[in-house]
């Protein structure tokens, strides 16, 4: 598949027929962080299934809707539900949503996810602003013929998580009942949670949290020069940190518990972003 500008323009042109709103900020909501979507005013909702050349969410806690509207007076487009390699998508396919958002005109991308805490100072319910990532599993989503319209063949990752946006997110945390850290996210492909030995290895490599998403989108954003902020909600301590098995229910419970304060925090962050 040639993932050129023309290929994605079909999806962007279709979405232009649904709304005149030109979003300034694109937001991707992670597992169970969907309640933020209720904060969107004057929403125009489009099902992923109706968007040509888009992908489909297969995970129960991901709604599979693109929502245009405003949050704190800012024009946003929000992906309620994202795509992961564990659903069977190839890494190359995972560039699709970011490139469509880029063609819709977004100037900043905000990614959110649920993650396991590797840093033993972290607690479930904490938030981590991603400073950098480690991805040793699986190929790059930018593998294959380079889409020159989006970015160069070889591209820098040293400032992929935009320093100015990281500073803004840490600054906005003041006044919210949330512990907000800054740290390194390590990608694991899932769908199984990691083993305790993998988590010890992740910690030795410098990871503070682990998860199964975000990094693929961050790579697509860096390739096309899109300023990026990525926030992890620590929904559980990673495998082996506590002497008990992990479950998807634990992840869902923490995400539900934190959804209210996290939505308020996200709103403040989006309000503060200057494009
Ligand atoms: N590991 C990977 N992904 C996750 C976790 C975890 O512990 N928690 C939430 N998403």
PDB file of C-alpha atoms and ligand atoms in Angstrom:
ATOM      1  CA  UNK A   1       0.000   0.000   0.000  1.00  0.00           C
ATOM      2  CA  UNK A   2       1.387   3.421  -0.975  1.00  0.00           C
ATOM      3  CA  UNK A   3       0.512   5.607   1.992  1.00  0.00           C
ATOM      4  CA  UNK A   4       0.834   8.863   0.077  1.00  0.00           C
ATOM      5  CA  UNK A   5      -0.826  12.223   0.677  1.00  0.00           C
ATOM      6  CA  UNK A   6      -3.447  11.398  -2.011  1.00  0.00           C
ATOM      7  CA  UNK A   7      -4.363   8.206  -0.157  1.00  0.00           C
ATOM      8  CA  UNK A   8      -5.192  10.033   3.103  1.00  0.00           C
ATOM      9  CA  UNK A   9      -6.672  13.071   1.369  1.00  0.00           C
ATOM     10  CA  UNK A  10      -9.724  10.916   0.522  1.00  0.00           C
ATOM     11  CA  UNK A  11     -10.497  10.535   4.253  1.00  0.00           C
ATOM     12  CA  UNK A  12      -9.810  14.219   4.990  1.00  0.00           C
ATOM     13  CA  UNK A  13     -12.021  15.368   2.074  1.00  0.00           C
ATOM     14  CA  UNK A  14     -14.853  13.133   3.304  1.00  0.00           C
ATOM     15  CA  UNK A  15     -14.570  14.610   6.806  1.00  0.00           C
ATOM     16  CA  UNK A  16     -14.621  18.155   5.377  1.00  0.00           C
ATOM     17  CA  UNK A  17     -18.117  17.380   4.058  1.00  0.00           C
ATOM     18  CA  UNK A  18     -19.260  16.666   7.655  1.00  0.00           C
ATOM     19  CA  UNK A  19     -18.119  19.909   9.293  1.00  0.00           C
ATOM     20  CA  UNK A  20     -16.578  23.308   8.520  1.00  0.00           C
ATOM     21  CA  UNK A  21     -14.670  23.261  11.795  1.00  0.00           C
ATOM     22  CA  UNK A  22     -10.905  23.316  11.196  1.00  0.00           C
ATOM     23  CA  UNK A  23      -9.418  21.776  14.342  1.00  0.00           C
ATOM     24  CA  UNK A  24      -6.297  23.282  15.924  1.00  0.00           C
ATOM     25  CA  UNK A  25      -5.671  20.394  18.315  1.00  0.00           C
ATOM     26  CA  UNK A  26      -6.072  16.649  17.708  1.00  0.00           C
ATOM     27  CA  UNK A  27      -6.685  14.477  20.772  1.00  0.00           C
ATOM     28  CA  UNK A  28      -6.424  10.678  20.938  1.00  0.00           C
ATOM     29  CA  UNK A  29      -8.225   9.162  23.922  1.00  0.00           C
ATOM     30  CA  UNK A  30      -6.752   5.971  25.373  1.00  0.00           C
ATOM     31  CA  UNK A  31      -8.386   2.981  27.044  1.00  0.00           C
ATOM     32  CA  UNK A  32     -11.318   4.044  29.214  1.00  0.00           C
ATOM     33  CA  UNK A  33     -10.362   7.721  28.977  1.00  0.00           C
ATOM     34  CA  UNK A  34     -13.367   8.240  26.712  1.00  0.00           C
ATOM     35  CA  UNK A  35     -15.355  10.342  29.244  1.00  0.00           C
ATOM     36  CA  UNK A  36     -13.305  13.358  28.139  1.00  0.00           C
ATOM     37  CA  UNK A  37     -15.377  13.243  24.942  1.00  0.00           C
ATOM     38  CA  UNK A  38     -18.359  14.523  26.981  1.00  0.00           C
ATOM     39  CA  UNK A  39     -16.481  17.801  27.475  1.00  0.00           C
ATOM     40  CA  UNK A  40     -16.643  18.577  23.751  1.00  0.00           C
ATOM     41  CA  UNK A  41     -19.121  21.353  22.981  1.00  0.00           C
ATOM     42  CA  UNK A  42     -21.230  21.474  19.798  1.00  0.00           C
ATOM     43  CA  UNK A  43     -19.980  18.011  18.837  1.00  0.00           C
ATOM     44  CA  UNK A  44     -20.103  16.636  15.313  1.00  0.00           C
ATOM     45  CA  UNK A  45     -19.514  12.881  15.507  1.00  0.00           C
ATOM     46  CA  UNK A  46     -18.412  10.607  12.686  1.00  0.00           C
ATOM     47  CA  UNK A  47     -18.112   6.816  13.075  1.00  0.00           C
ATOM     48  CA  UNK A  48     -14.754   5.429  12.030  1.00  0.00           C
ATOM     49  CA  UNK A  49     -16.671   2.843  10.000  1.00  0.00           C
ATOM     50  CA  UNK A  50     -18.015   5.623   7.747  1.00  0.00           C
ATOM     51  CA  UNK A  51     -14.632   7.241   7.022  1.00  0.00           C
ATOM     52  CA  UNK A  52     -13.003   5.955   3.840  1.00  0.00           C
ATOM     53  CA  UNK A  53      -9.472   4.609   4.313  1.00  0.00           C
ATOM     54  CA  UNK A  54      -9.720   4.862   8.108  1.00  0.00           C
ATOM     55  CA  UNK A  55      -9.287   1.893  10.476  1.00  0.00           C
ATOM     56  CA  UNK A  56     -11.836   0.275  12.830  1.00  0.00           C
ATOM     57  CA  UNK A  57     -11.603   0.017  16.653  1.00  0.00           C
ATOM     58  CA  UNK A  58     -11.986  -3.559  17.856  1.00  0.00           C
ATOM     59  CA  UNK A  59     -11.439  -2.984  21.604  1.00  0.00           C
ATOM     60  CA  UNK A  60     -14.578  -2.781  23.788  1.00  0.00           C
ATOM     61  CA  UNK A  61     -13.372   0.247  25.787  1.00  0.00           C
ATOM     62  CA  UNK A  62     -12.663   2.224  22.570  1.00  0.00           C
ATOM     63  CA  UNK A  63     -15.740   3.906  21.058  1.00  0.00           C
ATOM     64  CA  UNK A  64     -14.549   4.210  17.442  1.00  0.00           C
ATOM     65  CA  UNK A  65     -15.733   7.772  16.797  1.00  0.00           C
ATOM     66  CA  UNK A  66     -14.125  10.969  15.582  1.00  0.00           C
ATOM     67  CA  UNK A  67     -15.627  13.996  17.344  1.00  0.00           C
ATOM     68  CA  UNK A  68     -15.203  17.590  16.158  1.00  0.00           C
ATOM     69  CA  UNK A  69     -16.103  20.479  18.460  1.00  0.00           C
ATOM     70  CA  UNK A  70     -14.687  22.932  20.973  1.00  0.00           C
ATOM     71  CA  UNK A  71     -13.109  22.457  24.399  1.00  0.00           C
ATOM     72  CA  UNK A  72     -12.411  25.543  26.517  1.00  0.00           C
ATOM     73  CA  UNK A  73     -12.984  27.625  23.381  1.00  0.00           C
ATOM     74  CA  UNK A  74     -10.369  25.705  21.352  1.00  0.00           C
ATOM     75  CA  UNK A  75     -11.270  23.859  18.159  1.00  0.00           C
ATOM     76  CA  UNK A  76     -10.520  20.157  18.570  1.00  0.00           C
ATOM     77  CA  UNK A  77     -10.944  16.862  16.815  1.00  0.00           C
ATOM     78  CA  UNK A  78     -10.949  13.945  19.182  1.00  0.00           C
ATOM     79  CA  UNK A  79     -10.390  10.273  18.406  1.00  0.00           C
ATOM     80  CA  UNK A  80     -12.513   8.360  20.901  1.00  0.00           C
ATOM     81  CA  UNK A  81     -10.820   5.012  20.418  1.00  0.00           C
ATOM     82  CA  UNK A  82      -7.447   4.233  18.864  1.00  0.00           C
ATOM     83  CA  UNK A  83      -5.726   1.407  17.013  1.00  0.00           C
ATOM     84  CA  UNK A  84      -3.073  -0.978  18.293  1.00  0.00           C
ATOM     85  CA  UNK A  85      -0.813  -3.552  16.670  1.00  0.00           C
ATOM     86  CA  UNK A  86      -2.300  -6.255  18.950  1.00  0.00           C
ATOM     87  CA  UNK A  87      -5.626  -5.857  17.118  1.00  0.00           C
ATOM     88  CA  UNK A  88      -3.879  -7.213  14.045  1.00  0.00           C
ATOM     89  CA  UNK A  89      -3.022  -3.916  12.362  1.00  0.00           C
ATOM     90  CA  UNK A  90       0.410  -3.763  10.798  1.00  0.00           C
ATOM     91  CA  UNK A  91       2.745  -1.107  12.182  1.00  0.00           C
ATOM     92  CA  UNK A  92       2.569   0.636   8.797  1.00  0.00           C
ATOM     93  CA  UNK A  93      -1.232   0.946   9.050  1.00  0.00           C
ATOM     94  CA  UNK A  94      -0.933   2.728  12.397  1.00  0.00           C
ATOM     95  CA  UNK A  95       0.170   5.977  10.684  1.00  0.00           C
ATOM     96  CA  UNK A  96      -3.365   6.395   9.241  1.00  0.00           C
ATOM     97  CA  UNK A  97      -5.098   8.432  11.984  1.00  0.00           C
ATOM     98  CA  UNK A  98      -2.195  10.822  12.576  1.00  0.00           C
ATOM     99  CA  UNK A  99      -1.860  11.586   8.865  1.00  0.00           C
ATOM    100  CA  UNK A 100      -5.597  12.181   8.500  1.00  0.00           C
ATOM    101  CA  UNK A 101      -5.529  14.561  11.508  1.00  0.00           C
ATOM    102  CA  UNK A 102      -2.544  16.353   9.984  1.00  0.00           C
ATOM    103  CA  UNK A 103      -4.437  16.834   6.693  1.00  0.00           C
ATOM    104  CA  UNK A 104      -7.438  18.142   8.652  1.00  0.00           C
ATOM    105  CA  UNK A 105      -5.165  20.973   9.780  1.00  0.00           C
ATOM    106  CA  UNK A 106      -4.294  20.119  13.373  1.00  0.00           C
ATOM    107  CA  UNK A 107      -1.279  22.035  14.666  1.00  0.00           C
ATOM    108  CA  UNK A 108      -0.805  20.060  17.911  1.00  0.00           C
ATOM    109  CA  UNK A 109      -1.427  16.411  18.756  1.00  0.00           C
ATOM    110  CA  UNK A 110      -2.307  15.269  22.284  1.00  0.00           C
ATOM    111  CA  UNK A 111      -2.073  11.513  22.877  1.00  0.00           C
ATOM    112  CA  UNK A 112      -3.380   9.823  26.034  1.00  0.00           C
ATOM    113  CA  UNK A 113      -3.076   6.254  27.215  1.00  0.00           C
ATOM    114  CA  UNK A 114      -3.455   3.882  30.129  1.00  0.00           C
ATOM    115  CA  UNK A 115      -0.082   2.526  31.252  1.00  0.00           C
ATOM    116  CA  UNK A 116       1.515   0.283  33.848  1.00  0.00           C
ATOM    117  CA  UNK A 117       3.790   1.937  36.399  1.00  0.00           C
ATOM    118  CA  UNK A 118       7.375   0.685  36.360  1.00  0.00           C
ATOM    119  CA  UNK A 119       8.845   3.471  38.494  1.00  0.00           C
ATOM    120  CA  UNK A 120       8.142   2.392  42.082  1.00  0.00           C
ATOM    121  CA  UNK A 121       7.544   6.022  43.125  1.00  0.00           C
ATOM    122  CA  UNK A 122       4.438   6.015  40.908  1.00  0.00           C
ATOM    123  CA  UNK A 123       0.974   4.973  42.104  1.00  0.00           C
ATOM    124  CA  UNK A 124      -2.184   3.946  40.239  1.00  0.00           C
ATOM    125  CA  UNK A 125      -4.077   7.129  39.386  1.00  0.00           C
ATOM    126  CA  UNK A 126      -0.907   9.176  38.766  1.00  0.00           C
ATOM    127  CA  UNK A 127      -0.293  10.875  35.412  1.00  0.00           C
ATOM    128  CA  UNK A 128       2.995  10.787  33.491  1.00  0.00           C
ATOM    129  CA  UNK A 129       3.929  13.388  30.877  1.00  0.00           C
ATOM    130  CA  UNK A 130       5.956  11.388  28.352  1.00  0.00           C
ATOM    131  CA  UNK A 131       9.437  12.860  27.967  1.00  0.00           C
ATOM    132  CA  UNK A 132      10.778  10.139  25.673  1.00  0.00           C
ATOM    133  CA  UNK A 133      10.083   6.552  24.675  1.00  0.00           C
ATOM    134  CA  UNK A 134      11.773   3.194  24.186  1.00  0.00           C
ATOM    135  CA  UNK A 135      10.545   0.945  21.384  1.00  0.00           C
ATOM    136  CA  UNK A 136      12.553  -2.229  20.870  1.00  0.00           C
ATOM    137  CA  UNK A 137       9.589  -4.378  19.760  1.00  0.00           C
ATOM    138  CA  UNK A 138       8.300  -4.568  16.179  1.00  0.00           C
ATOM    139  CA  UNK A 139       9.106  -2.532  13.076  1.00  0.00           C
ATOM    140  CA  UNK A 140       8.667   1.210  12.595  1.00  0.00           C
ATOM    141  CA  UNK A 141       5.305   2.446  11.263  1.00  0.00           C
ATOM    142  CA  UNK A 142       7.406   4.542   8.866  1.00  0.00           C
ATOM    143  CA  UNK A 143       8.873   1.426   7.241  1.00  0.00           C
ATOM    144  CA  UNK A 144       8.370   1.123   3.497  1.00  0.00           C
ATOM    145  CA  UNK A 145       8.332   3.751   0.733  1.00  0.00           C
ATOM    146  CA  UNK A 146       8.677   7.190   2.317  1.00  0.00           C
ATOM    147  CA  UNK A 147       5.698   9.547   1.945  1.00  0.00           C
ATOM    148  CA  UNK A 148       7.787  12.639   1.096  1.00  0.00           C
ATOM    149  CA  UNK A 149       4.724  14.908   1.354  1.00  0.00           C
ATOM    150  CA  UNK A 150       4.611  14.182   5.074  1.00  0.00           C
ATOM    151  CA  UNK A 151       8.290  14.129   5.989  1.00  0.00           C
ATOM    152  CA  UNK A 152      11.827  12.990   5.195  1.00  0.00           C
ATOM    153  CA  UNK A 153      13.070   9.405   5.038  1.00  0.00           C
ATOM    154  CA  UNK A 154      15.291   9.871   8.105  1.00  0.00           C
ATOM    155  CA  UNK A 155      13.903  12.065  10.849  1.00  0.00           C
ATOM    156  CA  UNK A 156      14.881  13.271  14.300  1.00  0.00           C
ATOM    157  CA  UNK A 157      13.298  11.818  17.457  1.00  0.00           C
ATOM    158  CA  UNK A 158      15.270  13.829  20.038  1.00  0.00           C
ATOM    159  CA  UNK A 159      12.497  16.439  20.430  1.00  0.00           C
ATOM    160  CA  UNK A 160       9.511  14.322  19.341  1.00  0.00           C
ATOM    161  CA  UNK A 161       7.713  14.996  22.637  1.00  0.00           C
ATOM    162  CA  UNK A 162       7.714  18.759  22.251  1.00  0.00           C
ATOM    163  CA  UNK A 163       9.629  20.361  25.183  1.00  0.00           C
ATOM    164  CA  UNK A 164       7.363  23.448  25.292  1.00  0.00           C
ATOM    165  CA  UNK A 165       4.217  21.259  25.538  1.00  0.00           C
ATOM    166  CA  UNK A 166       5.771  19.048  28.237  1.00  0.00           C
ATOM    167  CA  UNK A 167       6.586  22.128  30.293  1.00  0.00           C
ATOM    168  CA  UNK A 168       3.046  23.449  29.759  1.00  0.00           C
ATOM    169  CA  UNK A 169       1.490  20.141  30.903  1.00  0.00           C
ATOM    170  CA  UNK A 170       3.619  20.032  34.049  1.00  0.00           C
ATOM    171  CA  UNK A 171       2.753  23.654  34.775  1.00  0.00           C
ATOM    172  CA  UNK A 172      -0.993  23.054  34.320  1.00  0.00           C
ATOM    173  CA  UNK A 173      -0.901  20.217  36.882  1.00  0.00           C
ATOM    174  CA  UNK A 174      -0.747  22.708  39.749  1.00  0.00           C
ATOM    175  CA  UNK A 175      -4.138  22.952  41.397  1.00  0.00           C
ATOM    176  CA  UNK A 176      -5.411  19.545  40.238  1.00  0.00           C
ATOM    177  CA  UNK A 177      -5.816  16.602  42.625  1.00  0.00           C
ATOM    178  CA  UNK A 178      -3.402  14.562  40.514  1.00  0.00           C
ATOM    179  CA  UNK A 179       0.237  13.572  40.914  1.00  0.00           C
ATOM    180  CA  UNK A 180       1.834  14.444  37.573  1.00  0.00           C
ATOM    181  CA  UNK A 181       5.339  13.126  36.773  1.00  0.00           C
ATOM    182  CA  UNK A 182       7.527  13.295  33.706  1.00  0.00           C
ATOM    183  CA  UNK A 183       9.082  10.055  32.472  1.00  0.00           C
ATOM    184  CA  UNK A 184       9.958   7.510  29.808  1.00  0.00           C
ATOM    185  CA  UNK A 185       7.295   5.252  28.251  1.00  0.00           C
ATOM    186  CA  UNK A 186       8.294   1.862  26.920  1.00  0.00           C
ATOM    187  CA  UNK A 187       6.247   0.204  24.200  1.00  0.00           C
ATOM    188  CA  UNK A 188       5.296  -3.484  24.459  1.00  0.00           C
ATOM    189  CA  UNK A 189       3.098  -4.928  21.701  1.00  0.00           C
ATOM    190  CA  UNK A 190       0.652  -6.875  23.909  1.00  0.00           C
ATOM    191  CA  UNK A 191      -2.076  -7.986  24.125  1.00  0.00           C
ATOM    192  CA  UNK A 192      -0.564  -9.934  27.031  1.00  0.00           C
ATOM    193  CA  UNK A 193       0.666  -7.835  29.915  1.00  0.00           C
ATOM    194  CA  UNK A 194       4.423  -7.989  30.311  1.00  0.00           C
ATOM    195  CA  UNK A 195       6.201 -10.589  32.415  1.00  0.00           C
ATOM    196  CA  UNK A 196       7.863  -9.538  35.701  1.00  0.00           C
ATOM    197  CA  UNK A 197      11.246 -10.181  34.028  1.00  0.00           C
ATOM    198  CA  UNK A 198      10.322  -7.871  31.132  1.00  0.00           C
ATOM    199  CA  UNK A 199       9.362  -5.183  33.632  1.00  0.00           C
ATOM    200  CA  UNK A 200      12.684  -5.556  35.472  1.00  0.00           C
ATOM    201  CA  UNK A 201      14.426  -5.228  32.083  1.00  0.00           C
ATOM    202  CA  UNK A 202      12.301  -2.148  31.241  1.00  0.00           C
ATOM    203  CA  UNK A 203      13.282  -0.544  34.546  1.00  0.00           C
ATOM    204  CA  UNK A 204      16.966  -1.307  33.970  1.00  0.00           C
ATOM    205  CA  UNK A 205      16.666   0.381  30.550  1.00  0.00           C
ATOM    206  CA  UNK A 206      15.197   3.517  32.105  1.00  0.00           C
ATOM    207  CA  UNK A 207      11.449   3.071  31.575  1.00  0.00           C
ATOM    208  CA  UNK A 208       9.040   4.648  34.064  1.00  0.00           C
ATOM    209  CA  UNK A 209       5.847   3.218  32.522  1.00  0.00           C
ATOM    210  CA  UNK A 210       4.877   0.605  29.924  1.00  0.00           C
ATOM    211  CA  UNK A 211       1.998   0.371  27.469  1.00  0.00           C
ATOM    212  CA  UNK A 212       0.758  -0.973  24.156  1.00  0.00           C
ATOM    213  CA  UNK A 213       0.040   2.226  22.193  1.00  0.00           C
ATOM    214  CA  UNK A 214       1.082   5.855  21.628  1.00  0.00           C
ATOM    215  CA  UNK A 215       4.605   5.226  20.334  1.00  0.00           C
ATOM    216  CA  UNK A 216       3.394   4.337  16.848  1.00  0.00           C
ATOM    217  CA  UNK A 217       1.378   7.573  16.700  1.00  0.00           C
ATOM    218  CA  UNK A 218       4.280   9.552  18.178  1.00  0.00           C
ATOM    219  CA  UNK A 219       6.525   8.265  15.385  1.00  0.00           C
ATOM    220  CA  UNK A 220       3.989   9.269  12.718  1.00  0.00           C
ATOM    221  CA  UNK A 221       3.664  12.726  14.353  1.00  0.00           C
ATOM    222  CA  UNK A 222       7.433  13.240  14.524  1.00  0.00           C
ATOM    223  CA  UNK A 223       7.763  12.232  10.866  1.00  0.00           C
ATOM    224  CA  UNK A 224       5.332  14.943   9.746  1.00  0.00           C
ATOM    225  CA  UNK A 225       6.676  17.541  12.205  1.00  0.00           C
ATOM    226  CA  UNK A 226       3.514  17.688  14.317  1.00  0.00           C
ATOM    227  CA  UNK A 227       4.097  19.149  17.808  1.00  0.00           C
ATOM    228  CA  UNK A 228       3.203  16.434  20.317  1.00  0.00           C
ATOM    229  CA  UNK A 229       2.152  16.049  23.933  1.00  0.00           C
ATOM    230  CA  UNK A 230       1.570  12.544  25.313  1.00  0.00           C
ATOM    231  CA  UNK A 231       0.056  11.765  28.722  1.00  0.00           C
ATOM    232  CA  UNK A 232      -0.104   8.364  30.428  1.00  0.00           C
ATOM    233  CA  UNK A 233      -2.569   7.544  33.176  1.00  0.00           C
ATOM    234  CA  UNK A 234      -0.907   4.973  35.445  1.00  0.00           C
ATOM    235  CA  UNK A 235      -3.789   2.530  35.849  1.00  0.00           C
ATOM    236  CA  UNK A 236      -1.846  -0.231  37.633  1.00  0.00           C
ATOM    237  CA  UNK A 237       1.630  -1.072  38.814  1.00  0.00           C
ATOM    238  CA  UNK A 238       3.330  -3.145  36.097  1.00  0.00           C
ATOM    239  CA  UNK A 239       3.756  -6.919  36.406  1.00  0.00           C
ATOM    240  CA  UNK A 240       5.785  -8.103  39.371  1.00  0.00           C
ATOM    241  CA  UNK A 241       5.891  -4.702  41.115  1.00  0.00           C
ATOM    242  CA  UNK A 242       3.176  -5.904  43.478  1.00  0.00           C
ATOM    243  CA  UNK A 243       2.784  -9.549  44.453  1.00  0.00           C
ATOM    244  CA  UNK A 244      -0.450 -10.127  42.529  1.00  0.00           C
ATOM    245  CA  UNK A 245      -1.634 -10.841  38.985  1.00  0.00           C
ATOM    246  CA  UNK A 246      -2.683  -8.015  36.627  1.00  0.00           C
ATOM    247  CA  UNK A 247      -6.094  -7.795  35.030  1.00  0.00           C
ATOM    248  CA  UNK A 248      -7.872  -5.673  32.463  1.00  0.00           C
ATOM    249  CA  UNK A 249     -10.502  -4.939  35.150  1.00  0.00           C
ATOM    250  CA  UNK A 250      -7.893  -3.232  37.348  1.00  0.00           C
ATOM    251  CA  UNK A 251      -6.917  -1.025  34.394  1.00  0.00           C
ATOM    252  CA  UNK A 252     -10.584  -0.160  33.719  1.00  0.00           C
ATOM    253  CA  UNK A 253     -11.347   0.562  37.393  1.00  0.00           C
ATOM    254  CA  UNK A 254      -8.487   3.043  37.806  1.00  0.00           C
ATOM    255  CA  UNK A 255      -9.245   4.691  34.458  1.00  0.00           C
ATOM    256  CA  UNK A 256     -12.883   5.135  35.543  1.00  0.00           C
ATOM    257  CA  UNK A 257     -11.859   6.490  38.957  1.00  0.00           C
ATOM    258  CA  UNK A 258      -9.488   9.036  37.457  1.00  0.00           C
ATOM    259  CA  UNK A 259     -11.568   9.986  34.395  1.00  0.00           C
ATOM    260  CA  UNK A 260     -13.180  13.055  36.091  1.00  0.00           C
ATOM    261  CA  UNK A 261     -10.031  14.792  37.384  1.00  0.00           C
ATOM    262  CA  UNK A 262      -8.104  13.714  34.288  1.00  0.00           C
ATOM    263  CA  UNK A 263     -10.756  15.266  31.993  1.00  0.00           C
ATOM    264  CA  UNK A 264     -10.559  18.529  33.962  1.00  0.00           C
ATOM    265  CA  UNK A 265      -6.776  18.494  33.701  1.00  0.00           C
ATOM    266  CA  UNK A 266      -6.900  17.772  29.953  1.00  0.00           C
ATOM    267  CA  UNK A 267      -9.288  20.675  29.498  1.00  0.00           C
ATOM    268  CA  UNK A 268      -6.844  23.018  31.259  1.00  0.00           C
ATOM    269  CA  UNK A 269      -3.967  21.711  29.141  1.00  0.00           C
ATOM    270  CA  UNK A 270      -5.893  22.184  25.877  1.00  0.00           C
ATOM    271  CA  UNK A 271      -6.950  25.680  26.947  1.00  0.00           C
ATOM    272  CA  UNK A 272      -3.306  26.582  27.564  1.00  0.00           C
ATOM    273  CA  UNK A 273      -1.903  25.295  24.258  1.00  0.00           C
ATOM    274  CA  UNK A 274      -0.973  28.168  21.922  1.00  0.00           C
ATOM    275  CA  UNK A 275      -0.941  27.186  18.267  1.00  0.00           C
TER     276      UNK A 275
HETATM  277  N1  LIG B   1       1.181  -2.969  30.580  1.00  0.00           N
HETATM  278  C1  LIG B   1       0.922  -2.625  29.298  1.00  0.00           C
HETATM  279  N2  LIG B   1      -0.096  -1.854  28.945  1.00  0.00           N
HETATM  280  C2  LIG B   1      -0.879  -1.380  29.930  1.00  0.00           C
HETATM  281  C3  LIG B   1      -0.658  -1.686  31.283  1.00  0.00           C
HETATM  282  C4  LIG B   1       0.435  -2.527  31.624  1.00  0.00           C
HETATM  283  O1  LIG B   1       0.716  -2.851  32.800  1.00  0.00           O
HETATM  284  N3  LIG B   1      -1.633  -1.056  31.996  1.00  0.00           N
HETATM  285  C5  LIG B   1      -2.395  -0.377  31.092  1.00  0.00           C
HETATM  286  N4  LIG B   1      -1.946  -0.574  29.840  1.00  0.00           N
END
